[in-house]
Tab-separated table of N, CA, C and O in Angstrom:
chain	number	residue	atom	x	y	z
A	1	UNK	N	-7.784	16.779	1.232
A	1	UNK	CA	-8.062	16.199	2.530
A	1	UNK	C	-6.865	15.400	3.022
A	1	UNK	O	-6.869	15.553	4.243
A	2	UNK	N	-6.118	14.833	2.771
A	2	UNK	CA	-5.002	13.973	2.269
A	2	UNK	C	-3.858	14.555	2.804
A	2	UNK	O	-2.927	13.938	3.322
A	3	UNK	N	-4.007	16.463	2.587
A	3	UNK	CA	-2.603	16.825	2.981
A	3	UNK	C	-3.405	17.169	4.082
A	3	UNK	O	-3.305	16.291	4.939
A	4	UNK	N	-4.189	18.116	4.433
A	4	UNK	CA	-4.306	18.080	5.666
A	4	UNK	C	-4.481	17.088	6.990
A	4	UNK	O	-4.203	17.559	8.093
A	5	UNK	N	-4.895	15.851	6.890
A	5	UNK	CA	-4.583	14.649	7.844
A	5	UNK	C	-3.030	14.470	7.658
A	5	UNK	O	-2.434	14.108	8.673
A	6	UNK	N	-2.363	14.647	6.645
A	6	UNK	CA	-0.979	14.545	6.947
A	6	UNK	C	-0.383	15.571	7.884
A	6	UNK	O	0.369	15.366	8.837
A	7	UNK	N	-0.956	16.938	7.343
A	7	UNK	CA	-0.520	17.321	8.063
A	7	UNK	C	-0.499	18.097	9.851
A	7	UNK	O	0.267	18.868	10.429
A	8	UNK	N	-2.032	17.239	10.302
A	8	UNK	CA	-2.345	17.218	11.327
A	8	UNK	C	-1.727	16.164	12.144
A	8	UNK	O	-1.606	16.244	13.366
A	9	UNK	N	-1.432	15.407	11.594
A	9	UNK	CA	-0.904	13.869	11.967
A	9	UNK	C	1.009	14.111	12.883
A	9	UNK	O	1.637	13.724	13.868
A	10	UNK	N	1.145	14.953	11.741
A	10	UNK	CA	2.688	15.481	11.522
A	10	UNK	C	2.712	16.203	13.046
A	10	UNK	O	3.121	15.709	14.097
A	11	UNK	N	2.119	17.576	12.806
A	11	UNK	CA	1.703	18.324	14.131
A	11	UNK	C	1.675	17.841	15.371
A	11	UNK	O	2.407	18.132	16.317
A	12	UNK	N	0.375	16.734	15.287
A	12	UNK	CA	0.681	16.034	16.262
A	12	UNK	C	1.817	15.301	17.160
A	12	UNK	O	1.825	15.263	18.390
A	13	UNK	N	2.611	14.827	16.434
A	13	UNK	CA	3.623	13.965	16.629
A	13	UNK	C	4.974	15.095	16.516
A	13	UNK	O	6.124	14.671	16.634
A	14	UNK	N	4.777	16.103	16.351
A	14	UNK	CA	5.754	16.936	17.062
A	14	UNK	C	5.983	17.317	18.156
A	14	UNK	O	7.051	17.445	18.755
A	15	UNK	N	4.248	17.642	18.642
A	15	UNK	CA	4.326	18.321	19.989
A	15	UNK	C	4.308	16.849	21.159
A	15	UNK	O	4.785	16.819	22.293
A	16	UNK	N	3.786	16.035	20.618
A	16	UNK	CA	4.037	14.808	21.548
A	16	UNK	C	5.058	14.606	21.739
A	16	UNK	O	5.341	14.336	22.906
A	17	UNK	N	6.243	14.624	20.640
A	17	UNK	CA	8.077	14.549	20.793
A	17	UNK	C	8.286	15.990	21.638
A	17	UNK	O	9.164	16.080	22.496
A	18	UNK	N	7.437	17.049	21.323
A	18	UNK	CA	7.764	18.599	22.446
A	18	UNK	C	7.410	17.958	23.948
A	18	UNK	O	8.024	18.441	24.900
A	19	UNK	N	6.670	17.139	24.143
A	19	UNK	CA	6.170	17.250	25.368
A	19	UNK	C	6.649	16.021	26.152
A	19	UNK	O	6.230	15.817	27.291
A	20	UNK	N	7.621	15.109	25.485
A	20	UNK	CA	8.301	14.085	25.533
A	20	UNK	C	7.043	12.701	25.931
A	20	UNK	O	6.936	12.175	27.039
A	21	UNK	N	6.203	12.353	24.682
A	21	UNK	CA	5.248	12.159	24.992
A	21	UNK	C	5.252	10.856	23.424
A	21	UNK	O	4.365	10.059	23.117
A	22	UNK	N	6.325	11.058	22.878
A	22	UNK	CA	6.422	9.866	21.934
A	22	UNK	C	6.300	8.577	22.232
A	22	UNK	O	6.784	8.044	23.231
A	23	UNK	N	5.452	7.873	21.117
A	23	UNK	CA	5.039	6.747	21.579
A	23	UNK	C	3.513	7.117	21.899
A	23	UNK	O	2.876	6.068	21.798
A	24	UNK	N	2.713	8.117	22.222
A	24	UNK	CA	1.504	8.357	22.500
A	24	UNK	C	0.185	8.230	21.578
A	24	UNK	O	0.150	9.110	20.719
A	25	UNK	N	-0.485	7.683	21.566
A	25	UNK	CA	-1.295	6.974	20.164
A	25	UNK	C	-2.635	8.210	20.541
A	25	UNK	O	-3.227	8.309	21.616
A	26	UNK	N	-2.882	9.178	19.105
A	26	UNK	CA	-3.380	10.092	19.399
A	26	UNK	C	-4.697	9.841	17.882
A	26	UNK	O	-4.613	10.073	16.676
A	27	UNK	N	-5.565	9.396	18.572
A	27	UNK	CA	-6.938	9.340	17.137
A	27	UNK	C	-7.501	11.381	17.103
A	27	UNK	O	-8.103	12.270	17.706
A	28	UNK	N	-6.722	11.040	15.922
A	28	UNK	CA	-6.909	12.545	15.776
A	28	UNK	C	-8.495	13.141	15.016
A	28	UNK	O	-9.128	14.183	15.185
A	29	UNK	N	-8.704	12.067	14.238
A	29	UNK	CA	-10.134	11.782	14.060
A	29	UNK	C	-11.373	12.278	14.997
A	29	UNK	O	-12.192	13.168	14.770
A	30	UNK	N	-11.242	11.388	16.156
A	30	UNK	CA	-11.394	11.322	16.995
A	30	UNK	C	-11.972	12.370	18.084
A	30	UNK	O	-13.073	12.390	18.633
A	31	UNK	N	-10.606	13.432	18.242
A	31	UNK	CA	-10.553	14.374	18.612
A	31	UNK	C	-11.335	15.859	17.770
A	31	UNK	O	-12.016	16.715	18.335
A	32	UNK	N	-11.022	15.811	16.485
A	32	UNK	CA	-11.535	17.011	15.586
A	32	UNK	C	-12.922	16.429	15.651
A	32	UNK	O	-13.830	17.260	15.630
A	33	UNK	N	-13.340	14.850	15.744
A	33	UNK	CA	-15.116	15.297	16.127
A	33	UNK	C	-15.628	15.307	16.920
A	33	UNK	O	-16.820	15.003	16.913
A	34	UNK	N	-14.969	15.670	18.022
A	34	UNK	CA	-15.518	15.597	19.392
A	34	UNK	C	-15.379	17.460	19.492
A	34	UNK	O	-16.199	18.082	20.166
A	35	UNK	N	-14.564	17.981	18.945
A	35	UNK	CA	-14.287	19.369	18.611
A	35	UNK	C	-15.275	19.991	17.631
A	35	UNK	O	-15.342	21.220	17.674
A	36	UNK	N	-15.993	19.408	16.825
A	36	UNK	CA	-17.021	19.560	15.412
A	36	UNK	C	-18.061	19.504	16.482
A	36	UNK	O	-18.504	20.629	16.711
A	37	UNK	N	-18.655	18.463	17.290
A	37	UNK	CA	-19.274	18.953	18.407
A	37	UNK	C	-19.961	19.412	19.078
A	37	UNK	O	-21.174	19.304	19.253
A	38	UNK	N	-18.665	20.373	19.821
A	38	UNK	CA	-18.409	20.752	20.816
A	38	UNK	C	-18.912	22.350	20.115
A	38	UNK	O	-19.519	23.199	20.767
A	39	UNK	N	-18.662	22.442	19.236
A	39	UNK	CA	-18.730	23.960	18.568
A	39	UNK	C	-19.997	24.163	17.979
A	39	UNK	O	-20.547	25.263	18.050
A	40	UNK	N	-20.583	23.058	17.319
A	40	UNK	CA	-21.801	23.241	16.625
A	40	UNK	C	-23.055	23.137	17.589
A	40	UNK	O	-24.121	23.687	17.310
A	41	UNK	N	-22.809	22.223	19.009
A	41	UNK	CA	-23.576	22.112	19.852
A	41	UNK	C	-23.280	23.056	21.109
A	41	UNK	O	-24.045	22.636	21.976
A	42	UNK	N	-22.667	23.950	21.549
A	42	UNK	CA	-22.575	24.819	22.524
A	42	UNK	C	-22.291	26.177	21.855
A	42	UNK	O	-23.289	26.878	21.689
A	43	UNK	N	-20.903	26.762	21.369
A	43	UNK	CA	-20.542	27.490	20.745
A	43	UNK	C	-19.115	27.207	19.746
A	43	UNK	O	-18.453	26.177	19.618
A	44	UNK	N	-18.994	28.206	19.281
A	44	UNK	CA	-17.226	27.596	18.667
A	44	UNK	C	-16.180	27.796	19.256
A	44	UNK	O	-15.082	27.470	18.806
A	45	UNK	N	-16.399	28.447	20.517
A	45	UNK	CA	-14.709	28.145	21.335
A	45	UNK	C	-15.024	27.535	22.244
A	45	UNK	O	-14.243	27.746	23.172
A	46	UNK	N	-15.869	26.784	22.518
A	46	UNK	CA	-16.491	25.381	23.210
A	46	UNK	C	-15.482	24.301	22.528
A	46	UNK	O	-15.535	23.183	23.040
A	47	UNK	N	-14.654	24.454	21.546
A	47	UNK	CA	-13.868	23.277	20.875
A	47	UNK	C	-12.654	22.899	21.147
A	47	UNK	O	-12.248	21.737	21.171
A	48	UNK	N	-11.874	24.149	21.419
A	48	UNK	CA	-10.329	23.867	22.236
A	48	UNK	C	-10.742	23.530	23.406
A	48	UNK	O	-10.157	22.517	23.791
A	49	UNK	N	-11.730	24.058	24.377
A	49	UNK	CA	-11.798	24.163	25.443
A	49	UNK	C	-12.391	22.910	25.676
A	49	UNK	O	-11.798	22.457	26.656
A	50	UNK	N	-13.539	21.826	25.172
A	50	UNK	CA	-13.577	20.961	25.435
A	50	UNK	C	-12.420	19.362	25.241
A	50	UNK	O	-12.355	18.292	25.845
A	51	UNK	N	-11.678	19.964	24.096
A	51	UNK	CA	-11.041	18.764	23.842
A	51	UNK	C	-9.258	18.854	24.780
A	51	UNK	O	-8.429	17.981	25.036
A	52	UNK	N	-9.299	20.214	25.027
A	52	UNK	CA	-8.091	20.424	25.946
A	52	UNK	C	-8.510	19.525	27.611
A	52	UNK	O	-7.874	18.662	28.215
A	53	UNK	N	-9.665	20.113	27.890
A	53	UNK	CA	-10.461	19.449	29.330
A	53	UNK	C	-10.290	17.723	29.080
A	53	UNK	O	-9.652	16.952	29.797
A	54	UNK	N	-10.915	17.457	28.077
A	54	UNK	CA	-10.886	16.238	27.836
A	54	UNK	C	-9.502	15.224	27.927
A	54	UNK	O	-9.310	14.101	28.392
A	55	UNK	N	-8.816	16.037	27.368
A	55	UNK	CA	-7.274	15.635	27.621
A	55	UNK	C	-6.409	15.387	28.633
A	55	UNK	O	-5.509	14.600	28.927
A	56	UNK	N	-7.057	16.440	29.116
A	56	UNK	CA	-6.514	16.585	30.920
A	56	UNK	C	-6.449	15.451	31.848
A	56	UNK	O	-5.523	14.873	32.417
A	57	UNK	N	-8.351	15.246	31.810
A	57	UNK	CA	-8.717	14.730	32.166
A	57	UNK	C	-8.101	12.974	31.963
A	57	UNK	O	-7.960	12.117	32.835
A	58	UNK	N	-7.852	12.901	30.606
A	58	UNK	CA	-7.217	11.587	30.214
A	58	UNK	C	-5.864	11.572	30.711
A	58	UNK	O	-5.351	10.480	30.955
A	59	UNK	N	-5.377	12.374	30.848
A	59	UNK	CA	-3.625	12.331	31.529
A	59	UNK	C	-3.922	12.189	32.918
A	59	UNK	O	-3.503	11.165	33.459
A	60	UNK	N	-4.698	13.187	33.748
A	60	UNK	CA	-5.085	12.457	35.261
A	60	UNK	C	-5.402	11.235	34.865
A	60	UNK	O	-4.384	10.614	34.562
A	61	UNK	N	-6.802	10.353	34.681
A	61	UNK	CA	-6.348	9.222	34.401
A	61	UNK	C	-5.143	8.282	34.562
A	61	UNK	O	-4.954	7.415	35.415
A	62	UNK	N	-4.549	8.579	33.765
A	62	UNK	CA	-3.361	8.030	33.272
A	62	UNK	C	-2.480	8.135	34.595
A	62	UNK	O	-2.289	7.131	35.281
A	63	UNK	N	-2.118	8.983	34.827
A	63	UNK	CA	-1.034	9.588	35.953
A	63	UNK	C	-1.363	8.847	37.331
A	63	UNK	O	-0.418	8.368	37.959
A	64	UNK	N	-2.777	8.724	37.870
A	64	UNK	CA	-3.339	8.477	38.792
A	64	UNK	C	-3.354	6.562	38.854
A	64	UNK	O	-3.586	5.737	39.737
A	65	UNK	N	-2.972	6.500	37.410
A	65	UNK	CA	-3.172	4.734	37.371
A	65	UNK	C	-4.759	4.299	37.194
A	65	UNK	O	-4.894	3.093	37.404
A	66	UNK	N	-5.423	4.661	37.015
A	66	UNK	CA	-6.804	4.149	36.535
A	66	UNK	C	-7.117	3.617	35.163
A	66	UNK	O	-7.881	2.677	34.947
A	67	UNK	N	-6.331	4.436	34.082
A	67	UNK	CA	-6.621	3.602	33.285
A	67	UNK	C	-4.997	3.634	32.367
A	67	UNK	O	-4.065	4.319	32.788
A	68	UNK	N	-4.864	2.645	30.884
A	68	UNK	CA	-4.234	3.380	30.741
A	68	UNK	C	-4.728	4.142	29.168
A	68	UNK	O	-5.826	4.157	28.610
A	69	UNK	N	-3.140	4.850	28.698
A	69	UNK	CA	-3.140	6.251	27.951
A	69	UNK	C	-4.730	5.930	26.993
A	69	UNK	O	-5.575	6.822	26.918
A	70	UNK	N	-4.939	4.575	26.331
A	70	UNK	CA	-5.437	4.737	25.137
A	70	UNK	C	-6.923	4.537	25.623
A	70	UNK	O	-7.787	5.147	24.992
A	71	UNK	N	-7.334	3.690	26.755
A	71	UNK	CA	-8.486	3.577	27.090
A	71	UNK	C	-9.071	4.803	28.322
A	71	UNK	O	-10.180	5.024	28.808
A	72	UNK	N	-7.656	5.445	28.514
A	72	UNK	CA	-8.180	6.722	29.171
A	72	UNK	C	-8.550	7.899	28.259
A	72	UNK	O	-9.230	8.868	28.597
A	73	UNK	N	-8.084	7.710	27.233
A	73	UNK	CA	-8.348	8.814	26.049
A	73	UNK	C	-9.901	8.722	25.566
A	73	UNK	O	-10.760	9.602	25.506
A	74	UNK	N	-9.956	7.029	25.173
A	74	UNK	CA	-11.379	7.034	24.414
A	74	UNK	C	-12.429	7.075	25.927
A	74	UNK	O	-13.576	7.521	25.884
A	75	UNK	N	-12.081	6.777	26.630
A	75	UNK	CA	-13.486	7.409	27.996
A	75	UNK	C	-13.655	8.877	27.846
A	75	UNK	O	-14.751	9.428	27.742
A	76	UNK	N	-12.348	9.558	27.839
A	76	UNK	CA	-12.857	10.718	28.061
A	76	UNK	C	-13.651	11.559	26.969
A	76	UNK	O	-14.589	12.342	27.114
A	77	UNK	N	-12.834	11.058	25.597
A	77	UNK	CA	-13.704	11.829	24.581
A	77	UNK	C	-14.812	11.088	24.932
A	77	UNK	O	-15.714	11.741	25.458
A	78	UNK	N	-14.979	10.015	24.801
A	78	UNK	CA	-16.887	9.456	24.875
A	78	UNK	C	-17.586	10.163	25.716
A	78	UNK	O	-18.716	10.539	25.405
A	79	UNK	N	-16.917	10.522	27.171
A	79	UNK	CA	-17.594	10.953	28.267
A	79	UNK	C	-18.022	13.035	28.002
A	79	UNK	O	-18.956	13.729	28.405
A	80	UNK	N	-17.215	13.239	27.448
A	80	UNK	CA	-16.786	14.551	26.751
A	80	UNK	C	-18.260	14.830	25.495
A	80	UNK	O	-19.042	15.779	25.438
A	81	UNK	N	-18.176	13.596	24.640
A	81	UNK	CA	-18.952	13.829	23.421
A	81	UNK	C	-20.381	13.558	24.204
A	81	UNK	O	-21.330	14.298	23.946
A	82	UNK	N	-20.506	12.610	25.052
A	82	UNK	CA	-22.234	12.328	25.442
A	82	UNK	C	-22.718	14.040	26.443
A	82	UNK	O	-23.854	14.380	26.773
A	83	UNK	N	-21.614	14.675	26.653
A	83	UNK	CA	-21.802	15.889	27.345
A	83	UNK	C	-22.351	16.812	26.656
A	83	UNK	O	-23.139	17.624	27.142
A	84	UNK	N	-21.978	16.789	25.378
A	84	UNK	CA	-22.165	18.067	24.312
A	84	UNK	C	-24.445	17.848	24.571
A	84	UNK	O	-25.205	16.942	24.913
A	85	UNK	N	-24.531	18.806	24.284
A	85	UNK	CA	-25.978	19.003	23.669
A	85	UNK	C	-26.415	18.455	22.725
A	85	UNK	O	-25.557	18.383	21.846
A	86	UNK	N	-27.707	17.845	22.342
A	86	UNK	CA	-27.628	16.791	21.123
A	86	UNK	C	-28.468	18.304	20.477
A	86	UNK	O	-29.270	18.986	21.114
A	87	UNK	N	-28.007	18.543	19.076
A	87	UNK	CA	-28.778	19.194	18.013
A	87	UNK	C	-29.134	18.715	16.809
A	87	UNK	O	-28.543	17.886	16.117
A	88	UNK	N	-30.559	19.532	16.515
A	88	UNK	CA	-31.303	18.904	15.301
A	88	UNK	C	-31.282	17.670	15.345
A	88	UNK	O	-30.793	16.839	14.580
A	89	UNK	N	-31.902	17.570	16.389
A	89	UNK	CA	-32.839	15.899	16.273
A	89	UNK	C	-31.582	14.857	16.861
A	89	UNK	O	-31.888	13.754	17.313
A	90	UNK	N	-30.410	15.228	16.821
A	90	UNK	CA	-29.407	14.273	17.188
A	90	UNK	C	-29.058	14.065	18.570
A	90	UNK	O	-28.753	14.910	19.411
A	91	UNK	N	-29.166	12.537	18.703
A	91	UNK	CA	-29.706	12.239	20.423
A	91	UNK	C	-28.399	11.794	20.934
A	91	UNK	O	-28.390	11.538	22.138
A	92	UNK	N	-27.315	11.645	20.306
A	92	UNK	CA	-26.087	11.245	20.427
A	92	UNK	C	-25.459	11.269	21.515
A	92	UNK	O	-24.730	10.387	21.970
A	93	UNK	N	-25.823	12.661	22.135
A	93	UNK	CA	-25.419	13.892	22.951
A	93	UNK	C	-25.680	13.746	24.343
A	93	UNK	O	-25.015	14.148	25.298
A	94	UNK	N	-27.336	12.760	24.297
A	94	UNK	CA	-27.624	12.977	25.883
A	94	UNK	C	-27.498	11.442	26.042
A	94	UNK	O	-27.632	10.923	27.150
């Protein structure tokens, strides 16, 4: 488990240096369970597609001046995760 958070972590912080985006505080956590989800409660390519939207959405944010990067991030996953469908009994969702 250990190498893989390393090496999601790593990933991350490449394409943020690709996208000239260093310095960008990315809960990657965060993101893979809002993606866990997104897949178990709609379908499984419900998971890029929600956490890419979600992202977006946090950079408008951002861009537009409303919030900034880190409290535009956690709205959107929150706003993102209360969207998903709640399953097996889990009310999380609505």
């Amino acid at each position: 488990m250990e190498d893989r958070d390393r090496l999601l972590r790593r990933w991350s912080e490449q394409l943020l240096e690709m996208f000239e985006l260093t310095g960008t505080e990315v809960d990657v956590d965060a993101v893979l369970a809002l993606a866990g989800k997104a897949a178990h409660s709609i379908v499984r390519p419900a998971a890029p597609l929600t956490t890419f939207i979600a992202g977006y959405a946090a950079g408008m944010a951002v861009g537009a001046g409303h919030a900034d990067s880190s409290t535009a991030m956690r709205s959107a996953l929150s706003a993102a995760g209360e969207a998903c469908p709640a399953v097996n009994g889990d009310r999380s969702g609505q």
